[in-house]
Coordinates of C-alpha atoms and ligand atoms in Angstrom, one line a residue:
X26 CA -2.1 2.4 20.9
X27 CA -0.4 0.0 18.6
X28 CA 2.9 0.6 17.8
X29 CA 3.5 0.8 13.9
X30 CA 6.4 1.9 11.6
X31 CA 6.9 2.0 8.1
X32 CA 10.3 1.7 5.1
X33 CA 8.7 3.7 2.5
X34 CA 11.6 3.5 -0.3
X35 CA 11.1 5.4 -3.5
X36 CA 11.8 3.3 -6.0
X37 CA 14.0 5.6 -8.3
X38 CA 17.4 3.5 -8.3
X39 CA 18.8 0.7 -6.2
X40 CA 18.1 -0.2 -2.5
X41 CA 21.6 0.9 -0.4
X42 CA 22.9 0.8 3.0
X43 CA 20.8 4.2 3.8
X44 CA 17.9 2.5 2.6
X45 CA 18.5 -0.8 4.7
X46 CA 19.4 0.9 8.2
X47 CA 16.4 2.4 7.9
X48 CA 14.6 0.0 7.5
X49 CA 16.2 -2.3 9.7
X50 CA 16.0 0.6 12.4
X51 CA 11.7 1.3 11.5
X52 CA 11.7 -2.9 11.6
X53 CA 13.0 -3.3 14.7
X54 CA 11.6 -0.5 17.0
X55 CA 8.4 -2.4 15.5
X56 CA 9.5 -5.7 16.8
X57 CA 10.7 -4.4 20.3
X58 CA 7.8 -2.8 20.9
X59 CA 4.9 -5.5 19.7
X60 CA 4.1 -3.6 16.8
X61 CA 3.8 -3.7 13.3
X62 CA 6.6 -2.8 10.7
X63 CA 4.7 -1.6 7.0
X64 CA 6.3 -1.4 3.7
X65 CA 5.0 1.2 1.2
X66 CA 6.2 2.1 -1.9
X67 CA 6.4 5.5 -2.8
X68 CA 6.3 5.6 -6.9
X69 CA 3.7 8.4 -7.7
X70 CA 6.5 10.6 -9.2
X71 CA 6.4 7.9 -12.3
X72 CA 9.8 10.1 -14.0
X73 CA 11.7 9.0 -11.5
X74 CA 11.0 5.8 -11.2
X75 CA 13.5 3.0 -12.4
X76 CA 12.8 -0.4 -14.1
X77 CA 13.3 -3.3 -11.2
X78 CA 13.9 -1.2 -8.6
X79 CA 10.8 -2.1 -6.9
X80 CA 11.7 -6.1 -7.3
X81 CA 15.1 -4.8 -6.0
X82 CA 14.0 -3.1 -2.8
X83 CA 11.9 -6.7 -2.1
X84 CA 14.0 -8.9 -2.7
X85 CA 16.9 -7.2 -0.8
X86 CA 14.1 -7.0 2.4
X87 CA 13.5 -10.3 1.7
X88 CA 17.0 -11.3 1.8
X89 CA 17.8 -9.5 5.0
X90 CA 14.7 -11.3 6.4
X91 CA 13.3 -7.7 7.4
X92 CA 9.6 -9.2 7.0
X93 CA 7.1 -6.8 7.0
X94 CA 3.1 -7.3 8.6
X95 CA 1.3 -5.2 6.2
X96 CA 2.0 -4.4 2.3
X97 CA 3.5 -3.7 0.1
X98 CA 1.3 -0.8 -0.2
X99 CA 2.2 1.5 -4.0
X100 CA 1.1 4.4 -3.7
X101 CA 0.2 4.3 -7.4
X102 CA -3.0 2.2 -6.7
X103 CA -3.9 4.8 -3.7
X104 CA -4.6 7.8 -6.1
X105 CA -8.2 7.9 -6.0
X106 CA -7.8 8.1 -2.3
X107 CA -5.3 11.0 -2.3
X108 CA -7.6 12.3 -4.6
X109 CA -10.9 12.4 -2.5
X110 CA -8.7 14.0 0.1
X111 CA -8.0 16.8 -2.2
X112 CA -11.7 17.1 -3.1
X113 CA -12.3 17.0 1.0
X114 CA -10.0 19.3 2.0
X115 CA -11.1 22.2 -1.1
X116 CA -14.6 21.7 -0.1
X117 CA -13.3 22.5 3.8
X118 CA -11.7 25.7 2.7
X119 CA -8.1 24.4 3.8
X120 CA -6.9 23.7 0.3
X121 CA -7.1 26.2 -2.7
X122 CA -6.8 26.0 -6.3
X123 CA -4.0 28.2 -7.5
X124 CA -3.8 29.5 -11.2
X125 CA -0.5 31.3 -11.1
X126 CA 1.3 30.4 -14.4
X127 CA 4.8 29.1 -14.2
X128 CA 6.0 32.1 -15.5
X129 CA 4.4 34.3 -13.0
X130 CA 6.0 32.0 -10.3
X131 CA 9.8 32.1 -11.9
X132 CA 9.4 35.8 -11.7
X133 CA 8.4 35.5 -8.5
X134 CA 11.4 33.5 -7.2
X135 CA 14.4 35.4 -9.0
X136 CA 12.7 39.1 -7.6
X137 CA 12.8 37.0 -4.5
X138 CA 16.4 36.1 -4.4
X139 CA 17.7 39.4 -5.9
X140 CA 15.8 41.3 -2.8
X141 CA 17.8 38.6 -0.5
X142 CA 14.6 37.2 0.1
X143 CA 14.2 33.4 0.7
X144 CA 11.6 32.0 -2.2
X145 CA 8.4 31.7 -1.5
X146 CA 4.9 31.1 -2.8
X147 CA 3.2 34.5 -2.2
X148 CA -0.2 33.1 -1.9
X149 CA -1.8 35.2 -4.7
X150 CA -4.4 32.5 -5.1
X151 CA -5.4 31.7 -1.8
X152 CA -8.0 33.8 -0.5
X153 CA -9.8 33.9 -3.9
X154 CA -12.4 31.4 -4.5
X155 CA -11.7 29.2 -7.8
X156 CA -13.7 26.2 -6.4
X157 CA -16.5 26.2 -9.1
X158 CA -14.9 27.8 -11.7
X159 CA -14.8 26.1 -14.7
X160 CA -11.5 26.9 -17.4
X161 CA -9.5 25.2 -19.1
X162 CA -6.5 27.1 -17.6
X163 CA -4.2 24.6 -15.8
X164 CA -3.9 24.6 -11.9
X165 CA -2.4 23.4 -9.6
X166 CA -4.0 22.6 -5.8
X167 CA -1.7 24.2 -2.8
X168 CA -2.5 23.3 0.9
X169 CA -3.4 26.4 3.3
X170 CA -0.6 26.1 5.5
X171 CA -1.3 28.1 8.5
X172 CA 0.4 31.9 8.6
X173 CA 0.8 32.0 12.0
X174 CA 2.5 30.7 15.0
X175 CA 5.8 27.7 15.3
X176 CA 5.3 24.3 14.0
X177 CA 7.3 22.3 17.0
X178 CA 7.8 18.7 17.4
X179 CA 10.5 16.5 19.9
X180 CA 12.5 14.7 17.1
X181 CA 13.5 11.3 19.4
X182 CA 16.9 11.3 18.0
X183 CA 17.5 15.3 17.8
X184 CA 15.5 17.2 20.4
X185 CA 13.3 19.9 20.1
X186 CA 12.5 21.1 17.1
X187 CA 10.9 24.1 16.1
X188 CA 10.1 26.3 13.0
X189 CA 8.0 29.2 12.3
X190 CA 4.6 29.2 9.9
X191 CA 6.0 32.3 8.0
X192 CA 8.9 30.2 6.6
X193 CA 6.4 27.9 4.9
X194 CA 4.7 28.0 1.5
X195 CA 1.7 27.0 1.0
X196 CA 2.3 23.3 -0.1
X197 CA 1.1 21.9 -3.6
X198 CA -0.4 18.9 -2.8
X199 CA -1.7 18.4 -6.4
X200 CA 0.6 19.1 -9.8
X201 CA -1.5 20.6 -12.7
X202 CA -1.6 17.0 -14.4
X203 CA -3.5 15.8 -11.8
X204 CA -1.3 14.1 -10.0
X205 CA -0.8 14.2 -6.0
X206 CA 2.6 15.1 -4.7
X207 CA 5.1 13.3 -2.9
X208 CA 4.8 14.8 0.7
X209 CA 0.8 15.0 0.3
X210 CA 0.3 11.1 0.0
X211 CA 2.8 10.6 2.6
X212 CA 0.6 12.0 4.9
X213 CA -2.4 10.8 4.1
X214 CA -1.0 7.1 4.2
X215 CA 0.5 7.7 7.8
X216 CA -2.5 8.9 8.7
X217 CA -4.3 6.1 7.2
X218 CA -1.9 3.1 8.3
X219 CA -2.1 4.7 11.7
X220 CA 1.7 5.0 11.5
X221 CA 3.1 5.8 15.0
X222 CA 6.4 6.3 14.9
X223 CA 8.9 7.3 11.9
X224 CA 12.4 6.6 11.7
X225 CA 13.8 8.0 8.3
X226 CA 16.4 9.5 7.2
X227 CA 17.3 14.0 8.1
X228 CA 17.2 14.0 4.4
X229 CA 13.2 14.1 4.9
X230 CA 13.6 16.8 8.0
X231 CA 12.9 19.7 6.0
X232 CA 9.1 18.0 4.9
X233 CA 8.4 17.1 8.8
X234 CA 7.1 20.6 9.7
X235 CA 4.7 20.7 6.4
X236 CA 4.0 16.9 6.7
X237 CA 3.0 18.1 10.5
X238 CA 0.8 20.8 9.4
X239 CA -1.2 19.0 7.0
X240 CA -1.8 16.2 9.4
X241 CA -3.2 18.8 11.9
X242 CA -5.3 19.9 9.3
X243 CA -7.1 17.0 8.8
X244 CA -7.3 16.1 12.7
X245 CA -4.9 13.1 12.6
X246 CA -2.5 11.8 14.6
X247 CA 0.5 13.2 14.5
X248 CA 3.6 10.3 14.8
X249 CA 6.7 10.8 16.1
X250 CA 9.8 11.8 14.5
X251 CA 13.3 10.1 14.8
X252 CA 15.7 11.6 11.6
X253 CA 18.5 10.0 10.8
X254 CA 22.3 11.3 10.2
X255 CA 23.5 10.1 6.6
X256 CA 25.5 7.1 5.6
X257 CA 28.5 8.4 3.2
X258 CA 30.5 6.9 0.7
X259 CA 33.9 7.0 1.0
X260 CA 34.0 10.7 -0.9
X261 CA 32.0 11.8 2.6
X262 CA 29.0 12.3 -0.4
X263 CA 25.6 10.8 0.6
X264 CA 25.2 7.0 -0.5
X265 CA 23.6 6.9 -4.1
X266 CA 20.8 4.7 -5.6
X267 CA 22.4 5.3 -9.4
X268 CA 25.8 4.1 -7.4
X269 CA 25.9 0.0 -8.1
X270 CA 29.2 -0.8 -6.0
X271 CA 27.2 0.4 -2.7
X272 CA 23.9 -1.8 -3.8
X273 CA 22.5 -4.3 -1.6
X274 CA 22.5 -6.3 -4.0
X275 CA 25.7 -5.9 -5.2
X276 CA 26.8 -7.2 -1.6
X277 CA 24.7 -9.7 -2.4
X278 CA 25.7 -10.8 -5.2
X279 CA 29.3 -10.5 -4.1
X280 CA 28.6 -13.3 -1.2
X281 CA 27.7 -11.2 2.3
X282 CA 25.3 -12.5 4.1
X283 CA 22.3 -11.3 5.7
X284 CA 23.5 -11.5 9.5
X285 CA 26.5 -9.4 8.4
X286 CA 24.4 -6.6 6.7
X287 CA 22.1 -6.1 9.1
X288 CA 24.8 -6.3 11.7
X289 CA 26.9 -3.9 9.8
X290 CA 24.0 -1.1 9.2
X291 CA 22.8 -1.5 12.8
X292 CA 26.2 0.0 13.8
X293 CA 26.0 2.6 11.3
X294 CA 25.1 5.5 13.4
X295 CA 24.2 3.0 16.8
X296 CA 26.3 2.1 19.0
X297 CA 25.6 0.2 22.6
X298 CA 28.4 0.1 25.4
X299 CA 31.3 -1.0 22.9
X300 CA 29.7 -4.3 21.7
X301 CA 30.0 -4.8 18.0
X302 CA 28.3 -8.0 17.4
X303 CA 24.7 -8.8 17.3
X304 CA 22.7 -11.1 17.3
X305 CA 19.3 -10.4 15.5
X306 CA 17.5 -11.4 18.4
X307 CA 20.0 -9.0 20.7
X308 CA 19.3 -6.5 18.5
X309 CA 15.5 -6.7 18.7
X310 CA 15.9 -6.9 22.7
X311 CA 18.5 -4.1 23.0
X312 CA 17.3 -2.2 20.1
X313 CA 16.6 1.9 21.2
X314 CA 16.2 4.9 19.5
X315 CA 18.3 6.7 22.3
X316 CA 21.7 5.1 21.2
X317 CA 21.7 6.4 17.4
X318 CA 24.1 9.0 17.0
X319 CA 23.5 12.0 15.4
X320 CA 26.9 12.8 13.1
X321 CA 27.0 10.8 10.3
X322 CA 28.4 7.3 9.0
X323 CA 31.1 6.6 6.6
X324 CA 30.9 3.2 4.5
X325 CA 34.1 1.2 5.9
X326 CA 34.7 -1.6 3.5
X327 CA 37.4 -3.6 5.3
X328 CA 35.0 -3.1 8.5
X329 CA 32.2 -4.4 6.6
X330 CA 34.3 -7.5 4.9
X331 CA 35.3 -7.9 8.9
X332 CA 31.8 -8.2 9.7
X333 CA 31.5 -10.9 6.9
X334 CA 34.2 -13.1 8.1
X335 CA 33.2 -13.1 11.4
X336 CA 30.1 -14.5 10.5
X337 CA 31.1 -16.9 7.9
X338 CA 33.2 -18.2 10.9
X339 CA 30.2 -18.0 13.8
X340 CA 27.0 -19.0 12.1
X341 CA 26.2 -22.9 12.4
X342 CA 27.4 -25.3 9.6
X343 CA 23.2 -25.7 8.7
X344 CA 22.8 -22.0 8.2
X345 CA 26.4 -21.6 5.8
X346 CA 25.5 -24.6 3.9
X347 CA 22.1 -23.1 3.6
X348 CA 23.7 -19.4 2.6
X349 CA 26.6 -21.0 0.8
X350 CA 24.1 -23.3 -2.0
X351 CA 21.6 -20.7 -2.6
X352 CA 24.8 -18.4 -3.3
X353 CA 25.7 -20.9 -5.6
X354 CA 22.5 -21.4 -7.0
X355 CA 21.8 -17.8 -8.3
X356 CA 24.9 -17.8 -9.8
X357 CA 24.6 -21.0 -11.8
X358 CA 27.8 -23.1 -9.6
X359 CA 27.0 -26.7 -9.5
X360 CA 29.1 -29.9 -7.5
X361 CA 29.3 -33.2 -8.6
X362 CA 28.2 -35.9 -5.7
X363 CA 31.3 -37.1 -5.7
X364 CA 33.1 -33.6 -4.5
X365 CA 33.0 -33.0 -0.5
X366 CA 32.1 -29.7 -0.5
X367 CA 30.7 -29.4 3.3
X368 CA 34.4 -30.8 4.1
X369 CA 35.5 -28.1 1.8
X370 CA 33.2 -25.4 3.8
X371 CA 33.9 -26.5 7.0
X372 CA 37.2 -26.7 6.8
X373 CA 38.3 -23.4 4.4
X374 CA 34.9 -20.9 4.2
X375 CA 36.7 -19.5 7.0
X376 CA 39.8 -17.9 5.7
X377 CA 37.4 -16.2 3.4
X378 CA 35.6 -12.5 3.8
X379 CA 32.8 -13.5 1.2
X380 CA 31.3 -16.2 -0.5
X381 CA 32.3 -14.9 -3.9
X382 CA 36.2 -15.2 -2.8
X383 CA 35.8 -18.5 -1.6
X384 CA 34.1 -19.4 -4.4
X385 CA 36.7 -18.2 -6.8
X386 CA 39.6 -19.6 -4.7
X387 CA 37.9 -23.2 -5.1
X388 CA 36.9 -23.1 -8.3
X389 CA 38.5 -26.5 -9.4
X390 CA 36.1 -28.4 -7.4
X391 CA 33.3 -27.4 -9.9
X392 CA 34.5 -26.2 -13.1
X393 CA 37.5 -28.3 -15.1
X394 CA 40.4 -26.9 -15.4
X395 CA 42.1 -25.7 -18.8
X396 CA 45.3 -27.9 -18.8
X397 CA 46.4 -25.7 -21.8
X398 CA 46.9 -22.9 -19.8
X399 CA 49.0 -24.3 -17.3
X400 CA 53.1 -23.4 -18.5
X401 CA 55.0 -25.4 -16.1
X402 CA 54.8 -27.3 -13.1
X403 CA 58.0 -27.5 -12.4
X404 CA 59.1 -31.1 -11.8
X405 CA 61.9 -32.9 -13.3
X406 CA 60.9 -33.8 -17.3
X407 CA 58.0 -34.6 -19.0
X408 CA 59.3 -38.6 -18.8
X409 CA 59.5 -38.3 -15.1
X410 CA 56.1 -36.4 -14.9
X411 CA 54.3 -39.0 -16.6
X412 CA 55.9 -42.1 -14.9
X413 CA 54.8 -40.4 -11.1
X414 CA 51.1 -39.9 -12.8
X415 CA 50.7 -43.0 -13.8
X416 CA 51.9 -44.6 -10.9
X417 CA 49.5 -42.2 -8.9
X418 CA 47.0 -43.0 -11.3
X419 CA 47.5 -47.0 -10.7
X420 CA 47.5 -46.3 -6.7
X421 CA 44.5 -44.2 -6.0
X422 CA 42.4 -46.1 -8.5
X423 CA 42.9 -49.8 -6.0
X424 CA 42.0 -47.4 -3.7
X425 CA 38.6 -47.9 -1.9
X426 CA 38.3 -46.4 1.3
X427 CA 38.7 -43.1 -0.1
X428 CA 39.8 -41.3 3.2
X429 CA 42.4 -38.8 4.5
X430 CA 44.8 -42.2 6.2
X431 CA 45.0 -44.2 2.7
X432 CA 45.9 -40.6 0.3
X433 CA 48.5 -39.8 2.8
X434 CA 49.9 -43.6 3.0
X435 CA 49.7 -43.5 -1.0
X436 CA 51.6 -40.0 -1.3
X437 CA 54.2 -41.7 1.1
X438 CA 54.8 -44.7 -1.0
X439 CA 55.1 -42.3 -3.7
X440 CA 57.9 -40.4 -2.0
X441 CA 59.7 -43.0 -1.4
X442 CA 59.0 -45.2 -4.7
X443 CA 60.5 -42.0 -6.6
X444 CA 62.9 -40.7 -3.8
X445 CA 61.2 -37.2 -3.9
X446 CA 60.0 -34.8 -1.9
X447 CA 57.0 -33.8 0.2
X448 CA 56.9 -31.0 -1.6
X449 CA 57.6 -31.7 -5.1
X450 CA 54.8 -34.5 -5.2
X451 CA 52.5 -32.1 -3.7
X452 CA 53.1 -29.3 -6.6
X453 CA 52.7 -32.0 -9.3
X454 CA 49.4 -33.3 -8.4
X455 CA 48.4 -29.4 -7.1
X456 CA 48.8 -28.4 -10.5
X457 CA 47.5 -31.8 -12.3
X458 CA 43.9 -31.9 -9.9
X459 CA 43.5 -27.9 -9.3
X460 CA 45.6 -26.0 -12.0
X461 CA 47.2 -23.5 -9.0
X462 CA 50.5 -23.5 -7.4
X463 CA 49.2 -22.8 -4.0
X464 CA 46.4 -24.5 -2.2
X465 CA 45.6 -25.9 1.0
X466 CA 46.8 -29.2 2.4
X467 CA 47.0 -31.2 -0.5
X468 CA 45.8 -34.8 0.8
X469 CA 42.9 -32.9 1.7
X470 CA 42.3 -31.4 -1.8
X471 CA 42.1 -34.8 -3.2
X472 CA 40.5 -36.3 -0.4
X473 CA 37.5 -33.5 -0.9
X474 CA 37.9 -33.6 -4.8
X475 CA 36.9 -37.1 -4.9
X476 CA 38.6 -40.1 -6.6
X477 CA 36.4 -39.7 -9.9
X478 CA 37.3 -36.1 -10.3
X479 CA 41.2 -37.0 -9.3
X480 CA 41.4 -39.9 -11.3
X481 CA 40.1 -38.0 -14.3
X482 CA 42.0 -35.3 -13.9
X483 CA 45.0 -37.1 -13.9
X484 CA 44.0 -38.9 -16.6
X485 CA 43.6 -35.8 -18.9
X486 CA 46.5 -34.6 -18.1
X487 CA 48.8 -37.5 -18.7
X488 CA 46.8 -37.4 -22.2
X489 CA 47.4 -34.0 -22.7
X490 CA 51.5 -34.9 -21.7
X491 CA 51.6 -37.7 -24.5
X492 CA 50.0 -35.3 -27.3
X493 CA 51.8 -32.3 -26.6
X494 CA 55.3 -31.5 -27.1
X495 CA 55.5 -29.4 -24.1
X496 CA 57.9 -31.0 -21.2
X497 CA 56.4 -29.0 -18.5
X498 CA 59.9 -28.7 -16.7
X499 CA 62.0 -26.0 -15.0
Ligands
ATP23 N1 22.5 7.9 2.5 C1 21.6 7.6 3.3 N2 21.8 7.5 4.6 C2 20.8 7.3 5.5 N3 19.5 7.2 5.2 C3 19.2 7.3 3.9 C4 20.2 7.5 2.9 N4 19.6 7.5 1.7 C5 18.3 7.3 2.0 N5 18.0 7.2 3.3 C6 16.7 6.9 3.9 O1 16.2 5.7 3.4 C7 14.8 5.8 3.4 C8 14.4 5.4 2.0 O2 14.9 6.2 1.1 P1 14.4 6.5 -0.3 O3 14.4 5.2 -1.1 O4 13.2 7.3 -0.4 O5 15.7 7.3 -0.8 P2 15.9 8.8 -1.0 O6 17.4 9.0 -1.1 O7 15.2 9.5 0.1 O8 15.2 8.8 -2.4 P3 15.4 9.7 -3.6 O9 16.8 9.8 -3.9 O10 14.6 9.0 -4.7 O11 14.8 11.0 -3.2 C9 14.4 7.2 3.7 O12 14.0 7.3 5.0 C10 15.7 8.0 3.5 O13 15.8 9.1 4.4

């Protein structure tokens, strides 16, 4: 037998870790084992769902390359199926329209819990036959769940599990509007897309049992189960999809990169003789269900930044230049020709945790810089200032091998020419070409920069000196 999983995301909010290990874990049991990995969305409960959050979930997958074989399925195009099912199962006897009014069942519940009782449906309905009936009284459709006997299944990540018929209600597996529930159509599509396995996460545990029985009814397979512990925010409370700070895409957007994600949620919960790094093809050979713990993950944001860096520094120069444009891209950041930027990623991306720091700590090599916000750069006077420029100026612009030999030979002249430092050259022009006191090596700033962006750039400035009264000294 084939060997398929499923993600099945509801798509009521934004796609998080919890979402992703999932399906990272469902992707790659598929891929170990020569199967199929399937991607359903689960949106019949239309209240709940949320504007985008379907182009969210894709384009997060899509991102973390977690390609899927089959789908997307929506279950909202699958209702006539459901449907048919229903009809099926009340003409077989093993579903039952139920005409208890709302009221009725309230009352039902708080006599319930006032005799310590545990809620439950008391199957007034059930044995009494409403088939043809014909009322406009509204009803709702409840599954015959058996009365008798355990429901038992070997959950691959927690063991036995077993739970007795007399605990469950009989199920509703269509609302009074029509509408097929949420645990209903889940089974008839894992029955239908001859789902094998299911990885998800324990917050689904409690429908397994119910999930089991209907699938028994209708003489389908049943799959196994593998349930998840939780991921947690740092509050130890269960990841949320109204939460944006723990959004894929907000790791996304922030400059993590795929490699680092799925490398991060892998070890989530997993954990394989002390090895922290993976490979995605590691993972899909090592990959196995018996090394996912059961207690459950806390979101570590400095491990996850580590995870970052580490990749920023390990992946080839083709894949960061890759990452590193289409970063840019999305977020509108542009280079002149004339501005090195692979020297710039080669040789600084890895100080950096995320593309969005480097980004920010480099921004003078594409925006301009506001020379009216800078209040001092602390050289000698404004006379003295504009005498080093415009020798600078006059140097770099004979230059034509623009290369890392001829800026340092020039800065050297310099020195010497105006019996400075080192370091006081190197603040003036740090702070004409990039605005900042502190950057790195700064013959390779210009160098990278290029001599039309430093030539302008001293240019403005020594314009903005001889218009403005400032003296930009100590
Ligand atoms: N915090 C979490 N930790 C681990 N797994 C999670 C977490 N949240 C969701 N999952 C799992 O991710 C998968 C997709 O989840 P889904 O989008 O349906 O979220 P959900 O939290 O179950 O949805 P909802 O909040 O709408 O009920 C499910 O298998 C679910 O168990």
């Amino acid at each position: 037998m084939k060997i398929k999983t499923r993600f099945s995301p509801s798509p009521t909010g934004l796609l998080h870790m919890g979402g992703v290990r999932t399906a990272l874990y469902s992707w790659l049991f598929a891929r170990k084992n020569n199967g199929s990995f399937i991607l359903r969305i689960e949106d019949t409960d239309k209240n709940r769902v949320k504007n985008n959050s379907v182009q969210d979930i894709l384009y997060g997958l899509r991102y973390l390359q977690l390609n899927w074989d089959e789908g997307p399925f929506f279950q909202s195009n699958r209702i006539n199926i459901y449907k048919n099912i229903i009809l099926f199962m009340l003409k077989k006897g093993i579903a039952y329209k139920c005409y208890c009014s709302k009221n009725r069942l309230d009352k039902l519940r708080k006599n319930q819990i006032l005799n310590k009782k545990k809620p439950k449906y008391d199957n007034k309905c059930r044995n009494k036959n409403f088939f043809l009936k014909k009322s406009n009284i509204p009803y709702v459709i409840r599954f015959k769940n058996p009365t008798k006997g355990l429901v038992e299944f070997r959950d691959m990540i927690r063991g036995k599990i077993s739970i007795s018929n007399k605990e469950l209600d009989d199920l509703v597996i269509q609302r009074s509007n029509g509408m097929p529930t949420y645990n209903f159509c889940v089974v008839v599509d894992d029955w239908q897309m001859n789902i094998t396995h299911i990885i998800r996460g324990e917050d689904h545990i409690h429908n397994t049992p119910r999930q089991i029985n209907l699938l028994s009814s209708l003489n389908a397979y049943i799959p196994q189960y593998a349930h998840t512990s939780m991921i947690l925010d740092k509050k130890r409370k269960k990841l949320s999809k109204r939460c944006s700070s723990y959004s894929i895409i907000n790791y996304i957007n922030n400059g993590f990169i795929p490699e680092a994600i799925l490398n991060y949620a892998l070890q989530l919960g997993w954990s394989y003789k002390n090895q922290e790094i993976f490979s995605i093809n590691e993972m899909k050979n090592i990959f196995n269900i018996k090394y996912i713990n059961k207690s459950p993950s806390i979101i570590d944001k400095k491990k996850f930044l580590w995870f970052n860096h580490y990749y920023l520094n390990n992946i080839s120069f083709n894949l960061k230049y890759k990452y590193f444009f289409s970063y840019c891209k999305k977020n509108n950041i542009f280079f002149d020709k004339d501005v090195n930027i692979s020297g710039v990623i080669k040789d600084f991306l890895g100080r950096h945790s995320t593309f969005k720091d480097f980004i920010q700590t480099y921004d003078y090599f594409y925006k301009e810089i506001n020379i009216s916000n800078i209040k001092n750069i602390y050289l000698y006077n404004k006379l003295i200032n504009i005498t080093i420029l415009k020798f600078l100026y006059k140097k770099f612009n004979l230059l034509n091998n623009w290369d890392l030999k001829n800026i340092l030979l020039i800065i050297k002249e310099s020195i010497l020419y105006f019996k400075i430092s080192f370091k006081e050259i190197a603040i003036l022009i740090r702070i004409v070409i990039t605005g900042k006191k502190q950057t790195p090596s700064i013959s390779s700033i210009i160098f990278y920069i290029g001599k039309k962006k430093f030539l302008l750039r001293i240019k403005n400035f020594l314009k903005y000196l001889q218009l403005n009264n400032s003296n930009f000294s100590k």
